[in-house]
């Protein structure tokens, strides 16, 4: 009698892992520092930058933000860097792709500063977020006719105007920083007219530029892991940007130049 070979095929359920979505408050907490720094650099209200980022990126959860680090929905428009495709007003449109969220925030400022149609916005009061919201819409940043109201609602529902005051020390108080605004981990507080501290925060470090690539200078006790976390990068990305082959938790030499975006 012929023996029949029985082949057992075992099916194991595949675990599906999905990245936990950022909440709006979590997204704002993650990126408000770079919005404040960009306001200092460009004059664009931090509240507007944050509101646009929240709206355009779905609080950092959109396809463009996750796959392309594009937090502002900026299309290619002559872009010579990497790109990512997505259906929008037309099918398969070209959008800019960045090496990090930091690059996206910085390019958003440069995009507005370099566009002639946005030039008159920079004549507005830097605390006039309503004027900026309507001005962006009139200049054609978005096709949604409700765009200004959407931005203003995000700003007012989340109190984002406070970040505009942080940038320039206005709004009933002054910014008192330990050293220059851009110094690494400069503690600052806003103080009301009676001398009462009502908000304290730590400003993120200065990012310097070298031929279009952003870099920082390490302080005492910093590691690949700590720097990558600060700039929303993976350890592997940071190592690749700098050609490093060190353990993530190994301290880096103080005063070392570390690139936090891809070198050109």
XYZ file of C-alpha atoms in Angstrom:
264
model
C 0.000 0.000 0.000
C 1.431 3.299 -1.074
C 1.933 5.747 1.720
C 0.671 9.184 1.072
C 2.820 12.032 2.145
C 0.765 14.573 3.939
C 2.023 18.112 3.681
C 0.820 20.367 6.412
C 0.673 23.985 5.478
C 0.580 26.188 8.489
C -0.764 29.656 8.161
C 0.389 32.203 10.670
C -1.496 35.470 10.892
C 0.655 38.369 9.853
C 0.815 41.120 12.421
C -0.053 44.422 10.916
C 1.797 47.258 12.497
C 0.597 50.769 11.981
C 2.339 53.884 13.184
C 0.369 55.602 15.904
C -1.198 58.786 14.579
C -0.104 62.089 16.030
C -2.776 64.163 17.702
C -3.007 67.854 16.879
C -1.670 68.818 20.308
C 1.143 66.289 19.949
C 2.058 67.660 16.536
C 2.115 71.238 17.796
C 4.299 70.245 20.746
C 6.688 68.482 18.387
C 7.169 71.318 15.914
C 6.422 74.664 17.604
C 10.106 75.373 18.219
C 11.057 75.278 14.558
C 8.031 77.502 13.738
C 9.258 80.064 16.281
C 12.773 79.927 14.832
C 11.416 80.346 11.305
C 9.437 83.405 12.421
C 12.659 84.919 13.735
C 14.374 84.141 10.431
C 11.656 84.990 7.947
C 8.977 87.109 9.637
C 6.214 84.593 8.865
C 3.996 84.270 11.961
C 4.719 81.043 13.821
C 0.969 80.647 14.301
C 0.421 80.645 10.533
C 3.266 78.200 9.928
C 1.906 75.797 12.542
C -1.704 76.129 11.378
C -0.741 75.482 7.772
C 1.371 72.500 8.797
C -1.468 71.046 10.895
C -3.971 71.489 8.077
C -1.824 70.493 5.105
C -0.209 67.459 6.769
C -3.212 66.238 8.793
C -1.094 66.782 11.928
C 1.850 64.961 10.390
C -0.191 61.897 9.410
C -0.751 62.541 5.697
C 0.819 60.481 2.927
C 3.013 63.411 1.857
C 4.233 64.039 5.415
C 4.919 60.393 6.249
C 6.466 59.348 2.917
C 7.975 62.620 1.746
C 8.420 64.804 4.860
C 6.285 67.370 3.018
C 4.251 69.105 5.725
C 2.906 71.991 3.616
C 1.667 70.359 0.426
C 4.154 72.320 -1.691
C 4.224 71.077 -5.280
C 7.375 70.802 -7.367
C 7.158 74.183 -9.202
C 10.669 73.989 -10.675
C 11.972 71.860 -7.809
C 15.199 70.044 -8.709
C 15.338 67.790 -5.652
C 13.582 64.501 -4.995
C 9.839 64.344 -5.523
C 6.802 62.283 -4.613
C 3.600 61.749 -6.601
C 0.038 62.071 -5.342
C -3.414 62.768 -6.804
C -4.537 66.306 -6.018
C -6.270 68.837 -8.291
C -5.023 66.563 -11.076
C -3.941 62.943 -11.040
C -0.403 61.975 -10.109
C 0.856 65.487 -9.338
C 4.458 66.191 -8.385
C 5.229 67.270 -4.801
C 8.519 68.144 -3.167
C 10.177 65.467 -1.056
C 12.494 66.337 1.845
C 15.069 64.545 3.933
C 13.454 65.680 7.190
C 10.523 67.658 8.570
C 12.993 70.439 9.437
C 13.830 70.844 5.726
C 10.122 71.093 4.926
C 9.528 73.883 7.464
C 12.562 75.793 6.220
C 11.593 75.406 2.562
C 8.064 76.590 3.362
C 9.524 79.875 4.627
C 11.834 80.162 1.612
C 8.932 79.368 -0.730
C 6.842 82.226 0.646
C 9.775 84.645 0.856
C 10.825 83.889 -2.727
C 7.381 84.076 -4.321
C 6.444 87.481 -5.789
C 2.741 86.808 -5.239
C 3.328 86.500 -1.481
C 5.567 89.563 -1.149
C 2.865 91.915 0.145
C 2.189 89.579 3.077
C 5.501 90.615 4.573
C 4.205 94.189 4.867
C 1.568 92.985 7.350
C 1.965 93.185 11.091
C 3.709 89.918 12.098
C 0.977 89.366 14.713
C -1.860 89.795 12.210
C -2.499 86.108 11.634
C -5.961 86.864 10.186
C -4.399 89.102 7.537
C -1.872 86.398 6.731
C -4.569 83.728 6.491
C -6.662 85.732 4.036
C -3.585 86.930 2.175
C -2.353 83.399 1.581
C -5.721 82.456 0.152
C -5.887 85.530 -2.082
C -2.373 84.800 -3.347
C -3.483 81.331 -4.407
C -1.748 79.122 -1.853
C -4.815 76.845 -1.690
C -7.920 76.387 -3.808
C -10.300 75.783 -0.893
C -12.390 78.976 -0.432
C -12.647 78.178 3.299
C -8.854 78.086 3.682
C -8.543 81.340 5.726
C -11.268 80.317 8.159
C -9.736 76.869 8.578
C -6.346 78.383 9.484
C -7.859 80.936 11.853
C -9.905 78.268 13.629
C -6.814 76.126 14.158
C -4.895 79.114 15.523
C -7.629 80.202 17.914
C -8.713 76.726 19.026
C -5.126 75.848 19.945
C -3.859 79.225 21.161
C -1.114 79.360 18.537
C -0.794 83.152 18.720
C 1.267 82.634 21.882
C 4.098 81.354 19.704
C 4.132 84.637 17.767
C 4.674 86.437 21.075
C 7.492 84.064 21.962
C 9.341 84.905 18.769
C 9.448 88.646 19.411
C 8.619 88.991 23.088
C 5.365 90.898 22.590
C 1.819 90.411 23.872
C 2.083 91.853 27.363
C 5.488 90.539 28.175
C 9.054 90.184 27.062
C 11.268 87.283 26.199
C 14.190 87.031 28.568
C 16.720 84.505 27.336
C 19.892 83.232 28.921
C 22.184 84.384 26.158
C 21.381 84.817 22.471
C 18.017 83.555 21.206
C 19.615 80.848 19.087
C 22.012 79.496 21.689
C 21.670 75.830 22.452
C 19.069 75.103 25.159
C 18.550 78.763 26.059
C 15.893 78.904 28.771
C 13.433 81.730 28.230
C 10.277 82.980 29.869
C 7.550 85.436 29.048
C 6.897 87.835 31.900
C 3.759 89.932 32.255
C 3.679 93.636 33.128
C 3.678 92.819 36.847
C 6.790 90.719 36.560
C 4.923 87.423 36.883
C 6.265 84.537 34.811
C 3.398 82.920 32.959
C 5.171 80.750 30.415
C 8.524 79.039 30.356
C 10.117 77.068 27.567
C 13.402 75.913 26.127
C 14.455 77.213 22.755
C 15.986 74.745 20.368
C 19.479 75.280 19.092
C 20.620 77.208 16.087
C 20.852 75.260 12.849
C 23.629 76.634 10.710
C 23.788 76.354 6.943
C 26.581 75.078 4.729
C 25.861 75.023 0.999
C 22.187 74.336 1.624
C 22.717 71.654 4.275
C 21.727 72.296 7.899
C 24.085 71.322 10.695
C 24.493 71.776 14.425
C 27.514 71.716 16.724
C 27.353 69.109 19.463
C 27.273 69.934 23.128
C 28.396 67.849 26.076
C 26.985 64.320 26.363
C 25.107 64.256 23.063
C 24.598 61.071 21.065
C 23.292 60.049 17.664
C 20.104 58.959 19.368
C 19.505 62.240 21.221
C 20.167 64.411 18.152
C 18.057 62.229 15.860
C 15.154 62.442 18.308
C 15.448 66.235 18.557
C 15.254 66.669 14.779
C 12.675 63.926 14.112
C 15.169 61.766 12.231
C 15.979 58.084 12.508
C 19.383 57.050 13.823
C 20.146 55.560 10.415
C 19.306 58.807 8.585
C 21.543 60.865 10.849
C 24.415 58.421 10.461
C 23.992 58.452 6.680
C 23.996 62.263 6.497
C 27.316 62.306 8.372
C 29.007 59.112 7.197
C 29.160 57.851 10.774
C 29.452 54.305 12.028
C 28.997 54.703 15.766
C 26.564 53.311 18.288
C 23.460 55.417 18.797
C 24.062 55.749 22.548
C 27.787 56.493 22.348
C 28.663 60.071 23.264
C 29.912 62.229 20.424
C 32.852 64.603 20.830
C 31.830 68.056 22.032
C 32.073 70.701 19.297
C 31.561 68.219 16.471
C 29.718 69.365 13.335
C 26.690 67.124 12.731
C 24.514 67.524 9.647
C 20.761 67.219 10.280
C 19.794 67.347 6.613
C 21.152 65.730 3.486
C 24.269 67.388 2.107
C 23.964 68.708 -1.434
